[in-house]
Amino acid sequence: MTKKTRFNQLRYLPSVFKLVWGVTKGWTIAWVVLLLVQSLLPLLTIYLTRELVNTAATLVREGWQSPTLQSVLIIGVLLGVLQIATALLSSLVIWVKTAQSDIVRDHISSLIQSKAVALDMSFYDSADYYDLLHRVRSDARQTPISLLQNIASLLQSGLTLLGMMAILVSYSVILPPVLFLSTLPGLWVLLKYSRRYNRWRLENTSRDRLSLYYDLLLTERDSAPEIRLFSLGAFYQHAYETIRTRMRVDRLIMNRDKMLSGLLATAVALLVAGGALLWMGWHIVQGLASLGDLAVFYQIFQTGQSLMQALMQNAGSIYESTLFVGDLFDFLELEPHVMASEQSLKTLPPLHESIEFENVSFRYPGSDRYALKDFSMTIPAGKIVALVGENGMGKTTLMKLLCRLYDPAEGRVLWDGQDLHDVAPDALHRQITMLFQEPYNYQETARHNIAVGDLSANPTLSAIEAAARAAEADELIRKLPKQYESMLGKWFGGEELSVGQWQRVALARALIRQASLIILDEPTSAMDAWAETSWLNHMREITNGRTLIMITHRFTTAMHADLIYVLHENQLIEQGTHESLLAQGKRYAESWRDQMRHMDVEEG
C-alpha cells in the first residue's frame, strides 16, 4: 500500500460523519454531551484526590480537629458521588451507543441492498465484485459507527489528557513531552499491524468466501441430497478446515508478532514511568513536593499514560476503520452499466409491430468468447414464437438483452423501431413479464409467490387465482392446508413442492403481470406429459393476442408456435412454422425426427 493510498482513506471521514448525522441527530448530540461530561470527571477526581490526601495529612499532623475532619468527610463523599456519576454516565453512554449503532447499521444495510438492486447483472459476472460485496457485508456495516466511536473516544481522551498535561506542566515543562514520547512505540505497533491486517484481509477475501461456500454446501437444503448420496461431507469439511486453518494460522502469526512488539512498547512506557516517579520522589526528599503531590503525580502519570495509549489505540483504530469504510463507499459509488439517462424514455407503449435484433454482438463480462456475433432476427408482435437450439446457442442471452439485463456491445435491439438503449429499464420492464429458466422459489405464501410478479398492481386474490389456473397451478395450491395462504418451502415450516410444481407457481407469477410481451424460458421443462399437454392446449387463450416468446428444447412444445426460430452456433439458421420447417428437411426436421424416435423408444 502506498503512502498516497494510506492518506487517501481519510477522505471518507466527512462522508461517515454525514451518514451517521443524517440518521441519528438526536442520539449523536446526546452521545457527544455525555462524552464531554465524561472527559471532565477524571480531572475532578484527580483534584479531589490531591485535596483529600493533603487534608488527611493535615488532620494527622495537627490532630483530629473538627473543621479538618469535616473537610475530609466532605471530600470523601464528593469522591464517592463522582464514582457513582462515572458509572452512571458509562451506562448511559453504552445505552446511547447501542441505539445509535443499531440505527446506523440498519441504515447501511438498506444502502447496501438498494445499491445491489440498482446494479445490473454484469456485476454478478465479476469475482472482484463478489469480493467487495463480501467485505462490505462482513466489515463495513459495523465500521462507520465504530469509526465515529473511536473518534469520539479520541476526543474524550484528548480533552482529559490536556487537563492532565496542564497539571504536569506545573511540576515541569519536560513532563508532557516525556509522557508523549513514551507512547510513540505503541502507536508505531498499532499502525504497522493495522496495515498488515488490511493487506491480509484483502488478499484473503476470495479464500474467506470459498470457505463460506463450503459451509453452505454442508448445511443448506439444496445441496443436501447430493452431499449425502455422493458422500461428499468429509471432502468438503476437509476443504473448509484447510482454508480456515490456513487463515487462522496467518492471524495467529500476526497477533504473535503484534504481541511481541507490544511488549517492547510497554517496556519502554514502564521505564519512562519509573523514571518520572523517581524524579518526583527526589523532589519530595528535597521538600519541594508534598505527599498529596506524589499521589496526584502518580495518578496523573499512570492515568495519563493509559489515556495516551488509549489515544494512540483510537488513532490506530480510526486508521484501520478508514481502510474498512473505504470498501463501503467504494461499493456505494458503483454505477450500473445499464441505466437510464436524462434523455431516456420514461414510458414505453405496448408492442404493436415487432422486436428486432439488428447486428447484435455480445460477450459476457470477463469472457473472450462471443455469446452472440452480428446476430439479426425479427419477432412480429402478437405471435407465439419459439426459439429452439442446443444449449449455449444464445437463446437465453437474447432474452436478457431484450430485457436490458445487459446491453449489447454492438448493434441494437429495437422495440417497434425504438432503440432499447434509449429506454429507461423500468419503463421497458413494465412491458415485459418472464418465466426464468431457473426461477427463484420464495419462502413465502403461495399467494405471495404469485403476486410478486406484479406487486405494483397490488393484484387481488381473484387475479392471483386466475393466473394460477392459467399456469395449471390452482389445483395443487387448493390441496395445500391453507390453500393460497400456505407457506411454501421449508425455511419457515411451509410445504415443500416438487420441481414441476414450483415451476407452475413461477409460471403463474409470470402470467399475473398483464405485459404486452411474455417470455417463457423452458416453460414445460419440469412438467410431466399430462401437465404439458393441458397447458399447451390453452396457451393461445392465455396469451390473448399478446406476444409470446418461448425458449424450449421440446419440439412438442415448439410445434404449437406460430413461428419457430432455429439457432445454431449463435446464429439464426432457419425460421418458419412447424410444418414448413419439416418440409425444408434441414436441421429442425432432423432434430424433430430424432426426438420423435427417442420418444417412441421411451414409450416402447
mmCIF file of C-alpha atoms in Angstrom, residues 239-592:
data_model
loop_
_atom_site.group_PDB
_atom_site.id
_atom_site.type_symbol
_atom_site.label_atom_id
_atom_site.label_comp_id
_atom_site.label_asym_id
_atom_site.label_seq_id
_atom_site.Cartn_x
_atom_site.Cartn_y
_atom_site.Cartn_z
ATOM 1 C CA ALA A 239 -11.617 -28.371 2.258
ATOM 2 C CA TYR A 240 -13.314 -25.975 4.698
ATOM 3 C CA GLU A 241 -10.977 -26.862 7.556
ATOM 4 C CA THR A 242 -7.902 -26.486 5.325
ATOM 5 C CA ILE A 243 -8.831 -22.924 4.398
ATOM 6 C CA ARG A 244 -9.871 -21.925 7.907
ATOM 7 C CA THR A 245 -6.699 -23.453 9.397
ATOM 8 C CA ARG A 246 -4.504 -21.521 6.990
ATOM 9 C CA MET A 247 -6.312 -18.270 7.735
ATOM 10 C CA ARG A 248 -6.246 -18.958 11.464
ATOM 11 C CA VAL A 249 -2.511 -19.660 11.446
ATOM 12 C CA ASP A 250 -1.842 -16.472 9.496
ATOM 13 C CA ARG A 251 -3.804 -14.442 12.037
ATOM 14 C CA LEU A 252 -2.065 -16.147 14.949
ATOM 15 C CA ILE A 253 1.310 -15.264 13.469
ATOM 16 C CA MET A 254 0.223 -11.655 13.009
ATOM 17 C CA ASN A 255 -1.120 -11.459 16.567
ATOM 18 C CA ARG A 256 2.042 -13.078 17.935
ATOM 19 C CA ASP A 257 4.246 -10.549 16.185
ATOM 20 C CA LYS A 258 1.989 -7.726 17.334
ATOM 21 C CA MET A 259 2.096 -9.021 20.917
ATOM 22 C CA LEU A 260 5.909 -9.176 20.965
ATOM 23 C CA SER A 261 6.205 -5.699 19.513
ATOM 24 C CA GLY A 262 3.599 -4.511 22.015
ATOM 25 C CA LEU A 263 5.601 -5.942 24.920
ATOM 26 C CA LEU A 264 8.601 -3.917 23.794
ATOM 27 C CA ALA A 265 6.469 -0.782 23.587
ATOM 28 C CA THR A 266 5.064 -1.470 27.069
ATOM 29 C CA ALA A 267 8.566 -1.927 28.486
ATOM 30 C CA VAL A 268 9.566 1.470 27.129
ATOM 31 C CA ALA A 269 6.475 3.060 28.681
ATOM 32 C CA LEU A 270 7.206 1.433 32.067
ATOM 33 C CA LEU A 271 10.803 2.617 32.056
ATOM 34 C CA VAL A 272 9.691 6.166 31.368
ATOM 35 C CA ALA A 273 7.024 5.991 34.100
ATOM 36 C CA GLY A 274 9.557 4.594 36.589
ATOM 37 C CA GLY A 275 11.996 7.370 35.785
ATOM 38 C CA ALA A 276 9.299 10.000 36.251
ATOM 39 C CA LEU A 277 8.308 8.573 39.651
ATOM 40 C CA LEU A 278 11.961 8.549 40.804
ATOM 41 C CA TRP A 279 12.200 12.180 39.742
ATOM 42 C CA MET A 280 9.092 13.030 41.794
ATOM 43 C CA GLY A 281 10.408 11.039 44.783
ATOM 44 C CA TRP A 282 13.616 13.074 44.689
ATOM 45 C CA HIS A 283 11.548 16.284 44.809
ATOM 46 C CA ILE A 284 9.721 15.031 47.913
ATOM 47 C CA VAL A 285 13.043 14.203 49.619
ATOM 48 C CA GLN A 286 14.186 17.739 48.791
ATOM 49 C CA GLY A 287 11.000 19.128 50.338
ATOM 50 C CA LEU A 288 9.814 20.530 47.027
ATOM 51 C CA ALA A 289 6.597 18.491 46.953
ATOM 52 C CA SER A 290 4.022 17.076 49.374
ATOM 53 C CA LEU A 291 2.548 13.599 49.780
ATOM 54 C CA GLY A 292 -0.580 14.871 48.053
ATOM 55 C CA ASP A 293 1.575 15.960 45.124
ATOM 56 C CA LEU A 294 3.107 12.470 44.979
ATOM 57 C CA ALA A 295 -0.341 10.839 44.956
ATOM 58 C CA VAL A 296 -1.571 13.211 42.294
ATOM 59 C CA PHE A 297 1.588 12.844 40.221
ATOM 60 C CA TYR A 298 1.390 9.050 40.353
ATOM 61 C CA GLN A 299 -2.294 9.124 39.430
ATOM 62 C CA ILE A 300 -1.750 11.644 36.638
ATOM 63 C CA PHE A 301 1.207 9.856 35.142
ATOM 64 C CA GLN A 302 -0.396 6.424 35.370
ATOM 65 C CA THR A 303 -3.779 7.649 34.061
ATOM 66 C CA GLY A 304 -2.104 9.930 31.549
ATOM 67 C CA GLN A 305 -0.052 7.092 30.160
ATOM 68 C CA SER A 306 -3.166 4.937 29.915
ATOM 69 C CA LEU A 307 -5.004 7.794 28.232
ATOM 70 C CA MET A 308 -2.098 8.334 25.883
ATOM 71 C CA GLN A 309 -2.141 4.648 24.983
ATOM 72 C CA ALA A 310 -5.915 4.821 24.516
ATOM 73 C CA LEU A 311 -5.389 7.886 22.358
ATOM 74 C CA MET A 312 -2.913 6.012 20.202
ATOM 75 C CA GLN A 313 -5.185 2.966 20.045
ATOM 76 C CA ASN A 314 -8.076 5.173 18.965
ATOM 77 C CA ALA A 315 -5.864 6.737 16.308
ATOM 78 C CA GLY A 316 -4.847 3.273 15.110
ATOM 79 C CA SER A 317 -8.450 2.087 15.134
ATOM 80 C CA ILE A 318 -9.526 5.188 13.213
ATOM 81 C CA TYR A 319 -6.866 4.488 10.618
ATOM 82 C CA GLU A 320 -7.912 0.833 10.394
ATOM 83 C CA SER A 321 -11.584 1.798 10.171
ATOM 84 C CA THR A 322 -10.897 4.182 7.296
ATOM 85 C CA LEU A 323 -9.387 1.239 5.435
ATOM 86 C CA PHE A 324 -12.541 -0.805 6.017
ATOM 87 C CA VAL A 325 -15.025 2.001 5.436
ATOM 88 C CA GLY A 326 -13.353 2.662 2.104
ATOM 89 C CA ASP A 327 -14.892 -0.602 0.886
ATOM 90 C CA LEU A 328 -18.355 0.626 1.834
ATOM 91 C CA PHE A 329 -18.082 3.913 -0.038
ATOM 92 C CA ASP A 330 -16.340 2.239 -2.981
ATOM 93 C CA PHE A 331 -19.356 -0.069 -3.160
ATOM 94 C CA LEU A 332 -21.877 2.755 -2.827
ATOM 95 C CA GLU A 333 -20.071 4.692 -5.571
ATOM 96 C CA LEU A 334 -20.503 1.857 -8.093
ATOM 97 C CA GLU A 335 -22.592 2.840 -11.078
ATOM 98 C CA PRO A 336 -24.632 0.394 -13.183
ATOM 99 C CA HIS A 337 -23.642 -0.098 -16.807
ATOM 100 C CA VAL A 338 -27.276 -0.476 -17.857
ATOM 101 C CA MET A 339 -29.073 2.621 -16.691
ATOM 102 C CA ALA A 340 -31.436 5.392 -17.671
ATOM 103 C CA SER A 341 -30.079 8.747 -18.806
ATOM 104 C CA GLU A 342 -31.834 12.098 -18.661
ATOM 105 C CA GLN A 343 -32.759 11.590 -22.309
ATOM 106 C CA SER A 344 -34.135 8.061 -21.799
ATOM 107 C CA LEU A 345 -37.803 7.445 -22.480
ATOM 108 C CA LYS A 346 -39.633 7.091 -19.167
ATOM 109 C CA THR A 347 -42.631 5.338 -20.741
ATOM 110 C CA LEU A 348 -42.811 2.691 -23.463
ATOM 111 C CA PRO A 349 -46.022 1.870 -25.369
ATOM 112 C CA PRO A 350 -47.119 -1.781 -25.651
ATOM 113 C CA LEU A 351 -45.601 -3.764 -28.513
ATOM 114 C CA HIS A 352 -47.576 -3.333 -31.749
ATOM 115 C CA GLU A 353 -45.268 -4.166 -34.646
ATOM 116 C CA SER A 354 -42.098 -6.116 -33.932
ATOM 117 C CA ILE A 355 -38.923 -6.674 -31.926
ATOM 118 C CA GLU A 356 -35.740 -6.515 -33.971
ATOM 119 C CA PHE A 357 -32.248 -7.694 -33.121
ATOM 120 C CA GLU A 358 -30.061 -5.740 -35.525
ATOM 121 C CA ASN A 359 -26.433 -6.965 -35.938
ATOM 122 C CA VAL A 360 -26.162 -7.648 -32.216
ATOM 123 C CA SER A 361 -22.845 -8.786 -30.716
ATOM 124 C CA PHE A 362 -22.371 -9.555 -27.037
ATOM 125 C CA ARG A 363 -19.825 -11.099 -24.680
ATOM 126 C CA TYR A 364 -20.385 -11.711 -21.010
ATOM 127 C CA PRO A 365 -18.078 -9.628 -18.788
ATOM 128 C CA GLY A 366 -14.697 -11.298 -18.312
ATOM 129 C CA SER A 367 -15.211 -13.649 -21.274
ATOM 130 C CA ASP A 368 -13.318 -13.598 -24.561
ATOM 131 C CA ARG A 369 -15.992 -15.704 -26.286
ATOM 132 C CA TYR A 370 -18.901 -14.069 -28.073
ATOM 133 C CA ALA A 371 -22.288 -15.316 -26.897
ATOM 134 C CA LEU A 372 -23.731 -13.570 -29.964
ATOM 135 C CA LYS A 373 -21.938 -12.190 -33.018
ATOM 136 C CA ASP A 374 -23.594 -9.996 -35.685
ATOM 137 C CA PHE A 375 -26.950 -11.566 -34.839
ATOM 138 C CA SER A 376 -30.139 -10.356 -36.515
ATOM 139 C CA MET A 377 -33.734 -11.518 -36.031
ATOM 140 C CA THR A 378 -37.229 -10.041 -36.204
ATOM 141 C CA ILE A 379 -40.070 -11.159 -33.922
ATOM 142 C CA PRO A 380 -43.530 -9.997 -35.070
ATOM 143 C CA ALA A 381 -45.926 -8.643 -32.467
ATOM 144 C CA GLY A 382 -48.967 -10.650 -31.415
ATOM 145 C CA LYS A 383 -47.448 -14.009 -32.364
ATOM 146 C CA ILE A 384 -46.358 -17.066 -30.414
ATOM 147 C CA VAL A 385 -42.681 -17.546 -31.222
ATOM 148 C CA ALA A 386 -40.446 -20.458 -30.227
ATOM 149 C CA LEU A 387 -36.638 -20.318 -30.036
ATOM 150 C CA VAL A 388 -35.021 -23.745 -30.353
ATOM 151 C CA GLY A 389 -31.464 -24.958 -30.498
ATOM 152 C CA GLU A 390 -28.762 -26.658 -28.449
ATOM 153 C CA ASN A 391 -27.612 -25.285 -25.112
ATOM 154 C CA GLY A 392 -25.215 -22.368 -25.372
ATOM 155 C CA MET A 393 -26.542 -21.108 -28.702
ATOM 156 C CA GLY A 394 -27.537 -17.714 -27.260
ATOM 157 C CA LYS A 395 -31.293 -18.161 -26.755
ATOM 158 C CA THR A 396 -31.367 -17.051 -23.109
ATOM 159 C CA THR A 397 -28.779 -14.360 -23.821
ATOM 160 C CA LEU A 398 -31.120 -12.860 -26.425
ATOM 161 C CA MET A 399 -33.857 -12.573 -23.833
ATOM 162 C CA LYS A 400 -31.502 -10.984 -21.289
ATOM 163 C CA LEU A 401 -30.594 -8.356 -23.878
ATOM 164 C CA LEU A 402 -34.263 -7.858 -24.715
ATOM 165 C CA CYS A 403 -34.998 -7.256 -21.017
ATOM 166 C CA ARG A 404 -31.956 -4.932 -20.750
ATOM 167 C CA LEU A 405 -30.394 -7.030 -18.025
ATOM 168 C CA TYR A 406 -27.358 -6.417 -20.247
ATOM 169 C CA ASP A 407 -26.715 -4.067 -23.141
ATOM 170 C CA PRO A 408 -25.201 -5.363 -26.397
ATOM 171 C CA ALA A 409 -21.580 -4.480 -27.144
ATOM 172 C CA GLU A 410 -22.533 -3.779 -30.749
ATOM 173 C CA GLY A 411 -25.778 -3.495 -32.673
ATOM 174 C CA ARG A 412 -29.257 -2.579 -31.498
ATOM 175 C CA VAL A 413 -32.383 -4.125 -30.038
ATOM 176 C CA LEU A 414 -35.478 -2.338 -31.326
ATOM 177 C CA TRP A 415 -39.000 -2.237 -29.887
ATOM 178 C CA ASP A 416 -41.348 -1.022 -32.622
ATOM 179 C CA GLY A 417 -38.321 0.742 -34.100
ATOM 180 C CA GLN A 418 -37.274 2.307 -30.774
ATOM 181 C CA ASP A 419 -33.705 1.500 -29.659
ATOM 182 C CA LEU A 420 -33.992 -0.027 -26.180
ATOM 183 C CA HIS A 421 -30.719 1.651 -25.213
ATOM 184 C CA ASP A 422 -32.710 4.892 -25.167
ATOM 185 C CA VAL A 423 -35.468 3.477 -22.953
ATOM 186 C CA ALA A 424 -35.303 3.558 -19.154
ATOM 187 C CA PRO A 425 -35.033 -0.041 -17.867
ATOM 188 C CA ASP A 426 -38.051 0.407 -15.571
ATOM 189 C CA ALA A 427 -40.201 1.566 -18.481
ATOM 190 C CA LEU A 428 -39.171 -1.487 -20.509
ATOM 191 C CA HIS A 429 -39.694 -3.897 -17.622
ATOM 192 C CA ARG A 430 -43.301 -2.744 -17.202
ATOM 193 C CA GLN A 431 -43.991 -4.081 -20.707
ATOM 194 C CA ILE A 432 -42.328 -7.481 -20.151
ATOM 195 C CA THR A 433 -43.014 -10.479 -17.983
ATOM 196 C CA MET A 434 -40.788 -13.532 -17.873
ATOM 197 C CA LEU A 435 -40.526 -17.070 -16.566
ATOM 198 C CA PHE A 436 -36.821 -17.638 -16.000
ATOM 199 C CA GLN A 437 -35.103 -20.914 -16.717
ATOM 200 C CA GLU A 438 -34.249 -21.253 -13.038
ATOM 201 C CA PRO A 439 -36.978 -19.258 -11.262
ATOM 202 C CA TYR A 440 -36.467 -18.351 -7.635
ATOM 203 C CA ASN A 441 -38.542 -20.196 -5.052
ATOM 204 C CA TYR A 442 -39.712 -17.622 -2.500
ATOM 205 C CA GLN A 443 -40.067 -18.953 1.026
ATOM 206 C CA GLU A 444 -43.397 -17.169 1.317
ATOM 207 C CA THR A 445 -47.089 -17.958 0.923
ATOM 208 C CA ALA A 446 -48.399 -19.333 -2.360
ATOM 209 C CA ARG A 447 -50.315 -16.095 -2.765
ATOM 210 C CA HIS A 448 -47.159 -14.004 -2.374
ATOM 211 C CA ASN A 449 -45.175 -16.278 -4.693
ATOM 212 C CA ILE A 450 -47.574 -15.381 -7.494
ATOM 213 C CA ALA A 451 -48.257 -11.755 -6.539
ATOM 214 C CA VAL A 452 -44.572 -10.775 -6.704
ATOM 215 C CA GLY A 453 -44.910 -10.966 -10.488
ATOM 216 C CA ASP A 454 -46.719 -7.610 -10.338
ATOM 217 C CA LEU A 455 -46.666 -6.191 -6.804
ATOM 218 C CA SER A 456 -47.051 -2.625 -8.057
ATOM 219 C CA ALA A 457 -50.532 -3.527 -9.336
ATOM 220 C CA ASN A 458 -51.499 -4.968 -5.918
ATOM 221 C CA PRO A 459 -53.231 -7.978 -7.530
ATOM 222 C CA THR A 460 -56.425 -9.246 -5.940
ATOM 223 C CA LEU A 461 -56.891 -12.832 -4.840
ATOM 224 C CA SER A 462 -59.180 -13.467 -7.811
ATOM 225 C CA ALA A 463 -56.453 -12.227 -10.204
ATOM 226 C CA ILE A 464 -53.904 -14.441 -8.464
ATOM 227 C CA GLU A 465 -56.222 -17.440 -8.734
ATOM 228 C CA ALA A 466 -56.789 -16.717 -12.445
ATOM 229 C CA ALA A 467 -53.020 -16.647 -13.046
ATOM 230 C CA ALA A 468 -52.659 -19.919 -11.144
ATOM 231 C CA ARG A 469 -55.356 -21.552 -13.254
ATOM 232 C CA ALA A 470 -53.650 -20.359 -16.441
ATOM 233 C CA ALA A 471 -50.397 -21.925 -15.228
ATOM 234 C CA GLU A 472 -52.065 -25.201 -14.124
ATOM 235 C CA ALA A 473 -51.094 -24.366 -10.511
ATOM 236 C CA ASP A 474 -54.512 -23.707 -8.979
ATOM 237 C CA GLU A 475 -55.345 -27.363 -8.314
ATOM 238 C CA LEU A 476 -52.100 -28.101 -6.488
ATOM 239 C CA ILE A 477 -52.449 -24.927 -4.365
ATOM 240 C CA ARG A 478 -56.032 -25.851 -3.437
ATOM 241 C CA LYS A 479 -54.711 -29.072 -1.945
ATOM 242 C CA LEU A 480 -52.372 -27.236 0.451
ATOM 243 C CA PRO A 481 -53.509 -26.911 4.120
ATOM 244 C CA LYS A 482 -54.213 -23.162 3.873
ATOM 245 C CA GLN A 483 -54.500 -23.052 0.099
ATOM 246 C CA TYR A 484 -53.208 -19.675 -1.139
ATOM 247 C CA GLU A 485 -52.153 -18.633 2.376
ATOM 248 C CA SER A 486 -49.979 -21.740 2.787
ATOM 249 C CA MET A 487 -46.275 -21.122 3.278
ATOM 250 C CA LEU A 488 -44.110 -22.715 0.593
ATOM 251 C CA GLY A 489 -40.666 -24.122 1.289
ATOM 252 C CA LYS A 490 -39.165 -25.493 4.478
ATOM 253 C CA TRP A 491 -37.226 -22.458 5.737
ATOM 254 C CA PHE A 492 -40.168 -21.259 7.842
ATOM 255 C CA GLY A 493 -42.063 -24.515 8.247
ATOM 256 C CA GLY A 494 -44.016 -24.439 4.988
ATOM 257 C CA GLU A 495 -44.980 -27.029 2.393
ATOM 258 C CA GLU A 496 -42.293 -28.276 0.006
ATOM 259 C CA LEU A 497 -43.220 -28.612 -3.665
ATOM 260 C CA SER A 498 -41.743 -30.738 -6.424
ATOM 261 C CA VAL A 499 -39.615 -29.082 -9.107
ATOM 262 C CA GLY A 500 -42.525 -29.221 -11.566
ATOM 263 C CA GLN A 501 -44.940 -27.735 -9.032
ATOM 264 C CA TRP A 502 -42.545 -24.895 -8.220
ATOM 265 C CA GLN A 503 -42.273 -24.228 -11.968
ATOM 266 C CA ARG A 504 -46.021 -23.953 -12.331
ATOM 267 C CA VAL A 505 -46.160 -21.461 -9.449
ATOM 268 C CA ALA A 506 -43.369 -19.477 -11.152
ATOM 269 C CA LEU A 507 -45.320 -19.587 -14.420
ATOM 270 C CA ALA A 508 -48.351 -18.147 -12.619
ATOM 271 C CA ARG A 509 -46.026 -15.408 -11.295
ATOM 272 C CA ALA A 510 -45.080 -14.529 -14.876
ATOM 273 C CA LEU A 511 -48.689 -14.574 -16.081
ATOM 274 C CA ILE A 512 -50.046 -12.321 -13.301
ATOM 275 C CA ARG A 513 -48.415 -9.318 -14.968
ATOM 276 C CA GLN A 514 -50.508 -8.076 -17.889
ATOM 277 C CA ALA A 515 -47.494 -7.134 -20.017
ATOM 278 C CA SER A 516 -47.514 -6.892 -23.792
ATOM 279 C CA LEU A 517 -44.568 -9.305 -24.075
ATOM 280 C CA ILE A 518 -44.383 -12.682 -22.352
ATOM 281 C CA ILE A 519 -41.072 -14.554 -22.277
ATOM 282 C CA LEU A 520 -41.049 -18.164 -21.099
ATOM 283 C CA ASP A 521 -37.673 -19.862 -20.756
ATOM 284 C CA GLU A 522 -38.231 -23.637 -20.804
ATOM 285 C CA PRO A 523 -41.830 -23.326 -19.527
ATOM 286 C CA THR A 524 -42.560 -27.062 -19.676
ATOM 287 C CA SER A 525 -39.138 -28.484 -18.792
ATOM 288 C CA ALA A 526 -40.241 -29.675 -15.348
ATOM 289 C CA MET A 527 -43.836 -30.535 -16.279
ATOM 290 C CA ASP A 528 -44.951 -34.083 -16.823
ATOM 291 C CA ALA A 529 -46.515 -35.001 -20.171
ATOM 292 C CA TRP A 530 -50.100 -34.579 -18.873
ATOM 293 C CA ALA A 531 -49.457 -31.120 -17.415
ATOM 294 C CA GLU A 532 -47.573 -30.037 -20.553
ATOM 295 C CA THR A 533 -50.374 -31.157 -22.872
ATOM 296 C CA SER A 534 -53.047 -29.472 -20.777
ATOM 297 C CA TRP A 535 -51.156 -26.193 -20.614
ATOM 298 C CA LEU A 536 -50.264 -26.128 -24.322
ATOM 299 C CA ASN A 537 -53.883 -26.756 -25.315
ATOM 300 C CA HIS A 538 -54.986 -23.424 -23.857
ATOM 301 C CA MET A 539 -51.696 -21.483 -24.271
ATOM 302 C CA ARG A 540 -53.168 -19.309 -27.018
ATOM 303 C CA GLU A 541 -56.113 -18.413 -24.807
ATOM 304 C CA ILE A 542 -53.664 -17.366 -22.079
ATOM 305 C CA THR A 543 -51.690 -15.012 -24.325
ATOM 306 C CA ASN A 544 -54.897 -13.362 -25.603
ATOM 307 C CA GLY A 545 -53.216 -11.679 -28.551
ATOM 308 C CA ARG A 546 -50.050 -10.670 -26.697
ATOM 309 C CA THR A 547 -46.579 -11.537 -27.988
ATOM 310 C CA LEU A 548 -45.193 -14.752 -26.510
ATOM 311 C CA ILE A 549 -41.588 -15.917 -26.859
ATOM 312 C CA MET A 550 -40.809 -19.442 -25.716
ATOM 313 C CA ILE A 551 -37.318 -20.863 -25.309
ATOM 314 C CA THR A 552 -37.592 -24.631 -25.422
ATOM 315 C CA HIS A 553 -35.769 -27.851 -26.205
ATOM 316 C CA ARG A 554 -39.043 -29.728 -26.598
ATOM 317 C CA PHE A 555 -40.272 -29.808 -30.179
ATOM 318 C CA THR A 556 -43.663 -30.932 -28.885
ATOM 319 C CA THR A 557 -43.829 -27.501 -27.245
ATOM 320 C CA ALA A 558 -42.304 -25.586 -30.171
ATOM 321 C CA MET A 559 -44.772 -27.049 -32.682
ATOM 322 C CA HIS A 560 -47.611 -25.025 -31.128
ATOM 323 C CA ALA A 561 -45.880 -21.728 -32.013
ATOM 324 C CA ASP A 562 -46.820 -19.506 -34.939
ATOM 325 C CA LEU A 563 -43.149 -19.104 -35.800
ATOM 326 C CA ILE A 564 -40.116 -21.198 -34.876
ATOM 327 C CA TYR A 565 -36.584 -19.795 -34.967
ATOM 328 C CA VAL A 566 -33.741 -22.327 -35.049
ATOM 329 C CA LEU A 567 -30.396 -21.176 -33.582
ATOM 330 C CA HIS A 568 -27.090 -22.923 -34.232
ATOM 331 C CA GLU A 569 -23.591 -21.719 -33.381
ATOM 332 C CA ASN A 570 -25.049 -18.429 -32.145
ATOM 333 C CA GLN A 571 -26.734 -17.675 -35.464
ATOM 334 C CA LEU A 572 -30.272 -17.894 -36.826
ATOM 335 C CA ILE A 573 -30.209 -20.663 -39.426
ATOM 336 C CA GLU A 574 -33.920 -21.453 -40.001
ATOM 337 C CA GLN A 575 -37.304 -19.915 -39.363
ATOM 338 C CA GLY A 576 -40.885 -20.803 -40.184
ATOM 339 C CA THR A 577 -43.862 -22.766 -38.971
ATOM 340 C CA HIS A 578 -43.538 -26.308 -37.716
ATOM 341 C CA GLU A 579 -44.907 -27.699 -40.977
ATOM 342 C CA SER A 580 -42.724 -25.528 -43.245
ATOM 343 C CA LEU A 581 -39.570 -26.406 -41.303
ATOM 344 C CA LEU A 582 -40.359 -30.113 -41.567
ATOM 345 C CA ALA A 583 -40.880 -29.659 -45.294
ATOM 346 C CA GLN A 584 -37.473 -27.996 -45.662
ATOM 347 C CA GLY A 585 -35.853 -31.151 -44.298
ATOM 348 C CA LYS A 586 -32.945 -29.315 -42.654
ATOM 349 C CA ARG A 587 -31.660 -29.215 -39.092
ATOM 350 C CA TYR A 588 -35.068 -28.684 -37.461
ATOM 351 C CA ALA A 589 -36.574 -31.610 -39.344
ATOM 352 C CA GLU A 590 -33.659 -33.865 -38.447
ATOM 353 C CA SER A 591 -33.873 -32.894 -34.770
ATOM 354 C CA TRP A 592 -37.640 -33.436 -34.819
#
